[in-house]
Amino acid sequence: MNIDVLEKALKMLEKHPLCDHCLGRQFALLGYGIENDERGRAIKSVLALEAHALVFSKNEEGIRILKILATNGFFKTAKEILQKMKRRITERNLPKTCFLCENKFEIAEDLSKQALEQLNDYEYNNFLVGMELPLETEEREDEFRAEFEAGYAESMRNEFGRVLGKKLAALNEKAVEHKKPEVVVLVNPFTSKVRLQVNPLFISGRYKKLVRGIPQSKWFCSNCRGKGCEKCNWTGKMYVESVEEIIGKLFLEATEGLKTSFHASGREDIDARMLGKGRPFVIEISKPRKRFLNLQKLEKDVNVYAKGKVEISNLKFSNKDAI
């Protein structure tokens, strides 16, 4: 191992208590296929070997390094070497937590299980873990990296996200998706809080309006703006129903979503029909609990429910780009 790495790691440990993750993360760009905690343990192991060799050479510097590793490095091997040499470390002087992460990597497994418990209420194909870290924690890490010129470092945010993502993927057997995840698991390890950001489901198709007198979208009463009044017979709407409402109702029920948004390619007048091939539309369902839909069945159900007023066809799963 490059002696510059060892010297820099020792300087870090001389000043601050660091767990395996946080020490290894400062050299994350060195080597491939190694997790940061493994990298941190490897650095501490080599430092311990070098220090033990110095002790055999009657060099007291070895004892000093072993004490640093046993205390600020939380390194059991160094502590055992000192014990065999009858060198004591006062327990009350031992640091309790890592300077950077405050030992929060230790609860990664629990956070993953907490996330899985929430995810079990939803259908999804893929996910992404996002981190919510305290500002002071990230500022402390930035100052640390600047102080020690840690040019090979990875951020705590990145490592937490990767570690939790791997643990969660092993539990739910779902793929991690960075570009367009269906669900984002937002984790704050410093408060042990987990929450979900469930992204919308998009389904495209075509609709025909077979009768006149129905607006394309829900038309709120101009007098009460949807609150309900005498003018609108307390419905809050100028028209009893719309293409959007007729189509959206069963989509919302099938997905157990929060609400729907209707996006159509153009619009027709209220007193006009829409025939031919039909008008393209995309329906957006917010926070859907169900995504694994039988679109053929849903299409038939909507057409039966519409009672000859509206007819939909060519349903397929889509995305935001289609809007």
mmCIF file of C-alpha atoms in Angstrom:
data_model
loop_
_atom_site.group_PDB
_atom_site.id
_atom_site.type_symbol
_atom_site.label_atom_id
_atom_site.label_comp_id
_atom_site.label_asym_id
_atom_site.label_seq_id
_atom_site.Cartn_x
_atom_site.Cartn_y
_atom_site.Cartn_z
ATOM 1 C CA MET A 1 0.000 0.000 0.000
ATOM 2 C CA ASN A 2 1.245 3.502 -0.823
ATOM 3 C CA ILE A 3 2.850 5.025 2.279
ATOM 4 C CA ASP A 4 1.118 8.358 1.517
ATOM 5 C CA VAL A 5 -2.217 6.639 2.075
ATOM 6 C CA LEU A 6 -1.031 5.212 5.395
ATOM 7 C CA GLU A 7 0.401 8.531 6.561
ATOM 8 C CA LYS A 8 -2.741 10.424 5.656
ATOM 9 C CA ALA A 9 -4.978 7.803 7.270
ATOM 10 C CA LEU A 10 -2.919 7.943 10.472
ATOM 11 C CA LYS A 11 -3.163 11.741 10.573
ATOM 12 C CA MET A 12 -6.931 11.472 10.229
ATOM 13 C CA LEU A 13 -7.128 8.954 13.063
ATOM 14 C CA GLU A 14 -4.790 10.972 15.263
ATOM 15 C CA LYS A 15 -7.283 13.828 15.234
ATOM 16 C CA HIS A 16 -10.688 12.163 14.898
ATOM 17 C CA PRO A 17 -12.365 8.848 15.767
ATOM 18 C CA LEU A 18 -13.374 7.169 12.492
ATOM 19 C CA CYS A 19 -15.267 3.949 11.824
ATOM 20 C CA ASP A 20 -14.211 1.583 9.037
ATOM 21 C CA HIS A 21 -16.737 3.097 6.612
ATOM 22 C CA CYS A 22 -15.676 6.692 7.162
ATOM 23 C CA LEU A 23 -11.936 6.024 7.029
ATOM 24 C CA GLY A 24 -12.225 3.818 3.961
ATOM 25 C CA ARG A 25 -14.481 6.343 2.229
ATOM 26 C CA GLN A 26 -11.649 8.899 2.189
ATOM 27 C CA PHE A 27 -9.805 6.581 -0.233
ATOM 28 C CA ALA A 28 -12.841 5.297 -2.140
ATOM 29 C CA LEU A 29 -11.383 5.957 -5.586
ATOM 30 C CA LEU A 30 -8.396 3.703 -4.891
ATOM 31 C CA GLY A 31 -9.042 0.098 -5.859
ATOM 32 C CA TYR A 32 -12.116 -1.538 -7.368
ATOM 33 C CA GLY A 33 -14.656 -4.015 -6.059
ATOM 34 C CA ILE A 34 -13.939 -3.098 -2.440
ATOM 35 C CA GLU A 35 -16.550 -1.687 -0.086
ATOM 36 C CA ASN A 36 -15.458 1.279 1.997
ATOM 37 C CA ASP A 37 -15.718 -0.568 5.305
ATOM 38 C CA GLU A 38 -13.429 -3.287 3.900
ATOM 39 C CA ARG A 39 -11.052 -0.589 2.663
ATOM 40 C CA GLY A 40 -11.057 1.059 6.085
ATOM 41 C CA ARG A 41 -10.342 -2.226 7.896
ATOM 42 C CA ALA A 42 -7.535 -2.982 5.441
ATOM 43 C CA ILE A 43 -5.865 0.363 6.129
ATOM 44 C CA LYS A 44 -6.184 -0.121 9.887
ATOM 45 C CA SER A 45 -4.823 -3.664 9.581
ATOM 46 C CA VAL A 46 -1.709 -2.552 7.710
ATOM 47 C CA LEU A 47 -1.151 0.283 10.184
ATOM 48 C CA ALA A 48 -1.453 -2.237 13.029
ATOM 49 C CA LEU A 49 1.060 -4.575 11.374
ATOM 50 C CA GLU A 50 3.519 -1.731 10.820
ATOM 51 C CA ALA A 51 3.047 -0.560 14.398
ATOM 52 C CA HIS A 52 3.539 -4.068 15.807
ATOM 53 C CA ALA A 53 6.754 -4.386 13.808
ATOM 54 C CA LEU A 54 7.975 -1.107 15.317
ATOM 55 C CA VAL A 55 7.245 -2.473 18.793
ATOM 56 C CA PHE A 56 9.428 -5.515 18.079
ATOM 57 C CA SER A 57 12.140 -3.055 17.044
ATOM 58 C CA LYS A 58 11.862 -1.379 20.472
ATOM 59 C CA ASN A 59 10.356 1.730 18.877
ATOM 60 C CA GLU A 60 7.759 3.399 21.127
ATOM 61 C CA GLU A 61 6.120 4.938 18.053
ATOM 62 C CA GLY A 62 4.544 1.539 17.516
ATOM 63 C CA ILE A 63 2.772 1.728 20.881
ATOM 64 C CA ARG A 64 1.510 5.215 20.089
ATOM 65 C CA ILE A 65 0.049 4.098 16.745
ATOM 66 C CA LEU A 66 -1.565 1.012 18.284
ATOM 67 C CA LYS A 67 -3.230 3.198 20.924
ATOM 68 C CA ILE A 68 -4.594 5.500 18.212
ATOM 69 C CA LEU A 69 -5.986 2.501 16.333
ATOM 70 C CA ALA A 70 -7.474 0.981 19.485
ATOM 71 C CA THR A 71 -9.187 4.235 20.470
ATOM 72 C CA ASN A 72 -9.953 6.524 17.537
ATOM 73 C CA GLY A 73 -9.887 3.593 15.124
ATOM 74 C CA PHE A 74 -12.247 1.375 17.155
ATOM 75 C CA PHE A 75 -9.866 -1.395 16.012
ATOM 76 C CA LYS A 76 -10.154 -4.582 18.055
ATOM 77 C CA THR A 77 -6.910 -6.115 16.735
ATOM 78 C CA ALA A 78 -4.850 -3.156 17.973
ATOM 79 C CA LYS A 79 -6.524 -3.371 21.363
ATOM 80 C CA GLU A 80 -5.744 -7.097 21.631
ATOM 81 C CA ILE A 81 -2.082 -6.503 20.721
ATOM 82 C CA LEU A 82 -1.816 -3.893 23.463
ATOM 83 C CA GLN A 83 -3.489 -6.201 25.990
ATOM 84 C CA LYS A 84 -1.010 -8.995 25.261
ATOM 85 C CA MET A 85 1.777 -6.475 25.785
ATOM 86 C CA LYS A 86 0.222 -5.497 29.145
ATOM 87 C CA ARG A 87 -0.493 -1.986 27.879
ATOM 88 C CA ARG A 88 -3.746 -0.635 29.228
ATOM 89 C CA ILE A 89 -6.205 1.780 27.685
ATOM 90 C CA THR A 90 -8.479 3.645 30.067
ATOM 91 C CA GLU A 91 -12.026 2.785 29.057
ATOM 92 C CA ARG A 92 -13.463 6.138 30.093
ATOM 93 C CA ASN A 93 -11.214 7.880 27.582
ATOM 94 C CA LEU A 94 -12.414 5.786 24.662
ATOM 95 C CA PRO A 95 -14.485 7.644 22.049
ATOM 96 C CA LYS A 96 -18.006 6.310 21.615
ATOM 97 C CA THR A 97 -18.938 7.404 18.109
ATOM 98 C CA CYS A 98 -17.402 8.098 14.728
ATOM 99 C CA PHE A 99 -16.682 11.788 14.143
ATOM 100 C CA LEU A 100 -18.317 11.793 10.705
ATOM 101 C CA CYS A 101 -21.243 9.342 10.669
ATOM 102 C CA GLU A 102 -21.900 9.044 14.421
ATOM 103 C CA ASN A 103 -22.017 5.254 13.928
ATOM 104 C CA LYS A 104 -25.115 5.480 11.737
ATOM 105 C CA PHE A 105 -23.821 2.846 9.314
ATOM 106 C CA GLU A 106 -24.483 0.360 12.120
ATOM 107 C CA ILE A 107 -28.244 0.816 11.693
ATOM 108 C CA ALA A 108 -28.251 0.363 7.897
ATOM 109 C CA GLU A 109 -29.835 -3.086 8.202
ATOM 110 C CA ASP A 110 -32.625 -1.797 10.453
ATOM 111 C CA LEU A 111 -33.312 1.125 8.110
ATOM 112 C CA SER A 112 -33.551 -1.278 5.165
ATOM 113 C CA LYS A 113 -36.093 -3.421 6.995
ATOM 114 C CA GLN A 114 -38.069 -0.328 7.957
ATOM 115 C CA ALA A 115 -38.129 0.727 4.300
ATOM 116 C CA LEU A 116 -39.213 -2.741 3.187
ATOM 117 C CA GLU A 117 -42.119 -2.669 5.628
ATOM 118 C CA GLN A 118 -43.399 0.535 4.011
ATOM 119 C CA LEU A 119 -42.746 -0.717 0.479
ATOM 120 C CA ASN A 120 -44.842 -3.820 1.102
ATOM 121 C CA ASP A 121 -47.944 -1.645 0.707
ATOM 122 C CA TYR A 122 -47.071 -0.921 -2.926
ATOM 123 C CA GLU A 123 -46.549 -2.698 -6.229
ATOM 124 C CA TYR A 124 -43.359 -1.624 -8.007
ATOM 125 C CA ASN A 125 -40.695 -2.953 -10.334
ATOM 126 C CA ASN A 126 -37.771 -0.780 -9.283
ATOM 127 C CA PHE A 127 -36.698 1.775 -6.704
ATOM 128 C CA LEU A 128 -33.995 4.223 -5.712
ATOM 129 C CA VAL A 129 -32.682 5.222 -2.297
ATOM 130 C CA GLY A 130 -32.336 8.942 -1.628
ATOM 131 C CA MET A 131 -30.624 10.384 1.434
ATOM 132 C CA GLU A 132 -31.767 13.199 3.703
ATOM 133 C CA LEU A 133 -28.742 14.215 5.778
ATOM 134 C CA PRO A 134 -28.475 17.100 8.267
ATOM 135 C CA LEU A 135 -26.745 20.159 6.818
ATOM 136 C CA GLU A 136 -24.267 20.278 9.686
ATOM 137 C CA THR A 137 -23.262 16.661 9.010
ATOM 138 C CA GLU A 138 -22.432 17.346 5.374
ATOM 139 C CA GLU A 139 -20.638 20.584 6.274
ATOM 140 C CA ARG A 140 -18.550 18.697 8.847
ATOM 141 C CA GLU A 141 -17.576 16.154 6.214
ATOM 142 C CA ASP A 142 -16.687 18.893 3.703
ATOM 143 C CA GLU A 143 -14.443 20.587 6.270
ATOM 144 C CA PHE A 144 -12.812 17.258 7.125
ATOM 145 C CA ARG A 145 -12.064 16.481 3.476
ATOM 146 C CA ALA A 146 -10.626 19.954 2.932
ATOM 147 C CA GLU A 147 -8.451 19.725 6.048
ATOM 148 C CA PHE A 148 -6.873 16.430 4.991
ATOM 149 C CA GLU A 149 -6.986 17.065 1.231
ATOM 150 C CA ALA A 150 -8.952 13.857 0.706
ATOM 151 C CA GLY A 151 -8.895 13.875 -3.076
ATOM 152 C CA TYR A 152 -9.881 10.200 -3.393
ATOM 153 C CA ALA A 153 -12.944 10.492 -1.171
ATOM 154 C CA GLU A 154 -16.582 9.615 -1.750
ATOM 155 C CA SER A 155 -19.359 11.529 -0.006
ATOM 156 C CA MET A 156 -21.236 10.042 2.915
ATOM 157 C CA ARG A 157 -24.467 10.682 1.000
ATOM 158 C CA ASN A 158 -23.294 8.484 -1.875
ATOM 159 C CA GLU A 159 -22.083 5.675 0.344
ATOM 160 C CA PHE A 160 -25.219 5.599 2.478
ATOM 161 C CA GLY A 161 -27.368 5.492 -0.659
ATOM 162 C CA ARG A 162 -25.347 2.672 -2.178
ATOM 163 C CA VAL A 163 -25.149 0.591 1.005
ATOM 164 C CA LEU A 164 -28.864 0.931 1.741
ATOM 165 C CA GLY A 165 -29.738 0.311 -1.906
ATOM 166 C CA LYS A 166 -27.825 -2.974 -1.930
ATOM 167 C CA LYS A 167 -29.320 -4.139 1.348
ATOM 168 C CA LEU A 168 -32.841 -3.256 0.243
ATOM 169 C CA ALA A 169 -32.391 -4.890 -3.171
ATOM 170 C CA ALA A 170 -31.340 -8.094 -1.419
ATOM 171 C CA LEU A 171 -34.494 -7.967 0.700
ATOM 172 C CA ASN A 172 -37.097 -7.053 -1.929
ATOM 173 C CA GLU A 173 -35.409 -8.596 -4.992
ATOM 174 C CA LYS A 174 -36.161 -5.450 -7.015
ATOM 175 C CA ALA A 175 -33.850 -3.523 -9.322
ATOM 176 C CA VAL A 176 -32.267 -0.195 -8.427
ATOM 177 C CA GLU A 177 -33.233 2.395 -11.068
ATOM 178 C CA HIS A 178 -31.343 5.703 -11.167
ATOM 179 C CA LYS A 179 -33.113 7.516 -14.025
ATOM 180 C CA LYS A 180 -36.844 6.881 -13.623
ATOM 181 C CA PRO A 181 -37.517 4.977 -10.392
ATOM 182 C CA GLU A 182 -41.102 4.057 -9.612
ATOM 183 C CA VAL A 183 -40.493 4.569 -5.898
ATOM 184 C CA VAL A 184 -37.848 6.649 -4.124
ATOM 185 C CA VAL A 185 -37.032 5.577 -0.569
ATOM 186 C CA LEU A 186 -35.959 8.682 1.352
ATOM 187 C CA VAL A 187 -33.856 7.870 4.406
ATOM 188 C CA ASN A 188 -32.469 10.022 7.197
ATOM 189 C CA PRO A 189 -30.176 7.764 9.255
ATOM 190 C CA PHE A 190 -29.621 10.535 11.818
ATOM 191 C CA THR A 191 -33.307 10.538 12.787
ATOM 192 C CA SER A 192 -33.967 6.901 11.792
ATOM 193 C CA LYS A 193 -36.817 8.146 9.605
ATOM 194 C CA VAL A 194 -37.847 6.503 6.327
ATOM 195 C CA ARG A 195 -40.481 7.833 3.943
ATOM 196 C CA LEU A 196 -41.542 6.974 0.412
ATOM 197 C CA GLN A 197 -41.869 9.155 -2.642
ATOM 198 C CA VAL A 198 -44.156 7.141 -4.903
ATOM 199 C CA ASN A 199 -43.820 8.420 -8.449
ATOM 200 C CA PRO A 200 -46.841 8.646 -10.782
ATOM 201 C CA LEU A 201 -48.023 5.901 -13.102
ATOM 202 C CA PHE A 202 -48.683 6.945 -16.708
ATOM 203 C CA ILE A 203 -51.037 5.097 -19.060
ATOM 204 C CA SER A 204 -51.697 6.233 -22.616
ATOM 205 C CA GLY A 205 -54.518 5.427 -24.997
ATOM 206 C CA ARG A 206 -57.151 6.951 -27.275
ATOM 207 C CA TYR A 207 -60.661 8.044 -26.480
ATOM 208 C CA LYS A 208 -63.780 8.678 -28.524
ATOM 209 C CA LYS A 209 -66.547 10.952 -27.282
ATOM 210 C CA LEU A 210 -69.712 9.420 -28.678
ATOM 211 C CA VAL A 211 -72.244 11.973 -27.412
ATOM 212 C CA ARG A 212 -72.479 15.750 -27.324
ATOM 213 C CA GLY A 213 -72.693 17.951 -24.252
ATOM 214 C CA ILE A 214 -69.788 16.511 -22.268
ATOM 215 C CA PRO A 215 -66.636 18.600 -21.675
ATOM 216 C CA GLN A 216 -63.241 16.980 -21.979
ATOM 217 C CA SER A 217 -62.122 17.945 -18.482
ATOM 218 C CA LYS A 218 -63.821 18.675 -15.204
ATOM 219 C CA TRP A 219 -65.347 22.163 -15.408
ATOM 220 C CA PHE A 220 -65.593 23.907 -12.052
ATOM 221 C CA CYS A 221 -68.460 26.280 -11.359
ATOM 222 C CA SER A 222 -67.442 29.841 -12.232
ATOM 223 C CA ASN A 223 -69.480 31.186 -9.346
ATOM 224 C CA CYS A 224 -68.167 29.097 -6.436
ATOM 225 C CA ARG A 225 -64.968 27.705 -8.012
ATOM 226 C CA GLY A 226 -65.768 24.163 -6.968
ATOM 227 C CA LYS A 227 -67.023 24.789 -3.437
ATOM 228 C CA GLY A 228 -70.698 24.218 -4.274
ATOM 229 C CA CYS A 229 -73.501 26.754 -4.590
ATOM 230 C CA GLU A 230 -77.091 27.148 -5.817
ATOM 231 C CA LYS A 231 -75.963 27.922 -9.352
ATOM 232 C CA CYS A 232 -74.263 24.514 -9.727
ATOM 233 C CA ASN A 233 -76.788 22.679 -7.560
ATOM 234 C CA TRP A 234 -74.069 22.277 -4.920
ATOM 235 C CA THR A 235 -71.941 20.039 -7.155
ATOM 236 C CA GLY A 236 -69.148 22.563 -7.625
ATOM 237 C CA LYS A 237 -69.239 21.794 -11.363
ATOM 238 C CA MET A 238 -70.794 23.342 -14.459
ATOM 239 C CA TYR A 239 -71.375 19.888 -15.961
ATOM 240 C CA VAL A 240 -72.278 16.713 -14.130
ATOM 241 C CA GLU A 241 -69.562 14.651 -15.808
ATOM 242 C CA SER A 242 -66.632 14.925 -18.201
ATOM 243 C CA VAL A 243 -64.476 12.664 -20.335
ATOM 244 C CA GLU A 244 -61.749 13.014 -17.721
ATOM 245 C CA GLU A 245 -64.015 11.896 -14.872
ATOM 246 C CA ILE A 246 -65.639 9.037 -16.767
ATOM 247 C CA ILE A 247 -62.261 7.583 -17.728
ATOM 248 C CA GLY A 248 -60.387 8.467 -14.539
ATOM 249 C CA LYS A 249 -62.736 6.925 -11.975
ATOM 250 C CA LEU A 250 -61.931 3.284 -12.715
ATOM 251 C CA PHE A 251 -58.225 4.024 -13.226
ATOM 252 C CA LEU A 252 -58.120 5.503 -9.731
ATOM 253 C CA GLU A 253 -59.964 2.526 -8.250
ATOM 254 C CA ALA A 254 -57.754 -0.010 -10.045
ATOM 255 C CA THR A 255 -54.507 1.623 -8.930
ATOM 256 C CA GLU A 256 -55.662 2.733 -5.469
ATOM 257 C CA GLY A 257 -53.986 6.034 -6.241
ATOM 258 C CA LEU A 258 -54.439 9.462 -4.694
ATOM 259 C CA LYS A 259 -55.742 11.322 -7.751
ATOM 260 C CA THR A 260 -55.619 11.372 -11.557
ATOM 261 C CA SER A 261 -54.570 14.028 -14.050
ATOM 262 C CA PHE A 262 -55.855 13.843 -17.605
ATOM 263 C CA HIS A 263 -53.614 14.951 -20.484
ATOM 264 C CA ALA A 264 -55.115 14.960 -23.990
ATOM 265 C CA SER A 265 -53.660 15.904 -27.356
ATOM 266 C CA GLY A 266 -55.916 18.884 -28.102
ATOM 267 C CA ARG A 267 -59.598 19.177 -27.240
ATOM 268 C CA GLU A 268 -63.003 19.237 -28.890
ATOM 269 C CA ASP A 269 -65.938 21.551 -28.188
ATOM 270 C CA ILE A 270 -68.480 20.507 -25.603
ATOM 271 C CA ASP A 271 -71.216 20.212 -28.231
ATOM 272 C CA ALA A 272 -69.004 18.199 -30.602
ATOM 273 C CA ARG A 273 -68.320 14.481 -30.734
ATOM 274 C CA MET A 274 -64.864 12.935 -31.130
ATOM 275 C CA LEU A 275 -64.984 9.978 -33.519
ATOM 276 C CA GLY A 276 -62.607 8.345 -36.018
ATOM 277 C CA LYS A 277 -59.486 6.844 -34.464
ATOM 278 C CA GLY A 278 -60.070 8.825 -31.297
ATOM 279 C CA ARG A 279 -57.980 11.438 -29.519
ATOM 280 C CA PRO A 280 -54.652 10.448 -27.879
ATOM 281 C CA PHE A 281 -54.529 10.871 -24.107
ATOM 282 C CA VAL A 282 -52.300 10.092 -21.152
ATOM 283 C CA ILE A 283 -53.716 9.582 -17.692
ATOM 284 C CA GLU A 284 -51.385 10.246 -14.770
ATOM 285 C CA ILE A 285 -52.131 8.515 -11.468
ATOM 286 C CA SER A 286 -50.503 9.999 -8.368
ATOM 287 C CA LYS A 287 -49.145 7.711 -5.634
ATOM 288 C CA PRO A 288 -50.539 4.440 -7.029
ATOM 289 C CA ARG A 289 -50.464 1.430 -4.729
ATOM 290 C CA LYS A 290 -51.128 -0.918 -7.647
ATOM 291 C CA ARG A 291 -49.068 -0.862 -10.852
ATOM 292 C CA PHE A 292 -49.441 -4.402 -12.137
ATOM 293 C CA LEU A 293 -52.644 -3.820 -14.088
ATOM 294 C CA ASN A 294 -54.464 -5.856 -16.711
ATOM 295 C CA LEU A 295 -54.954 -3.045 -19.218
ATOM 296 C CA GLN A 296 -57.246 -5.067 -21.482
ATOM 297 C CA LYS A 297 -59.618 -5.702 -18.591
ATOM 298 C CA LEU A 298 -59.391 -2.088 -17.456
ATOM 299 C CA GLU A 299 -60.219 -0.907 -20.975
ATOM 300 C CA LYS A 300 -63.318 -3.112 -21.090
ATOM 301 C CA ASP A 301 -64.408 -2.043 -17.602
ATOM 302 C CA VAL A 302 -64.132 1.653 -18.472
ATOM 303 C CA ASN A 303 -66.109 1.193 -21.680
ATOM 304 C CA VAL A 304 -68.887 -0.632 -19.822
ATOM 305 C CA TYR A 305 -68.930 2.051 -17.119
ATOM 306 C CA ALA A 306 -69.081 4.833 -19.755
ATOM 307 C CA LYS A 307 -72.437 3.505 -21.034
ATOM 308 C CA GLY A 308 -71.921 4.549 -24.633
ATOM 309 C CA LYS A 309 -70.818 8.102 -23.845
ATOM 310 C CA VAL A 310 -67.064 7.542 -24.083
ATOM 311 C CA GLU A 311 -64.969 4.705 -25.472
ATOM 312 C CA ILE A 312 -61.253 4.116 -24.896
ATOM 313 C CA SER A 313 -58.777 1.895 -26.761
ATOM 314 C CA ASN A 314 -55.082 1.100 -27.232
ATOM 315 C CA LEU A 315 -54.156 1.326 -23.552
ATOM 316 C CA LYS A 316 -50.470 0.881 -22.776
ATOM 317 C CA PHE A 317 -48.052 1.822 -20.034
ATOM 318 C CA SER A 318 -46.293 5.083 -20.773
ATOM 319 C CA ASN A 319 -44.150 7.735 -19.085
ATOM 320 C CA LYS A 320 -43.959 11.470 -18.464
ATOM 321 C CA ASP A 321 -42.258 12.057 -21.806
ATOM 322 C CA ALA A 322 -45.533 11.217 -23.562
ATOM 323 C CA ILE A 323 -47.325 14.212 -22.047
#
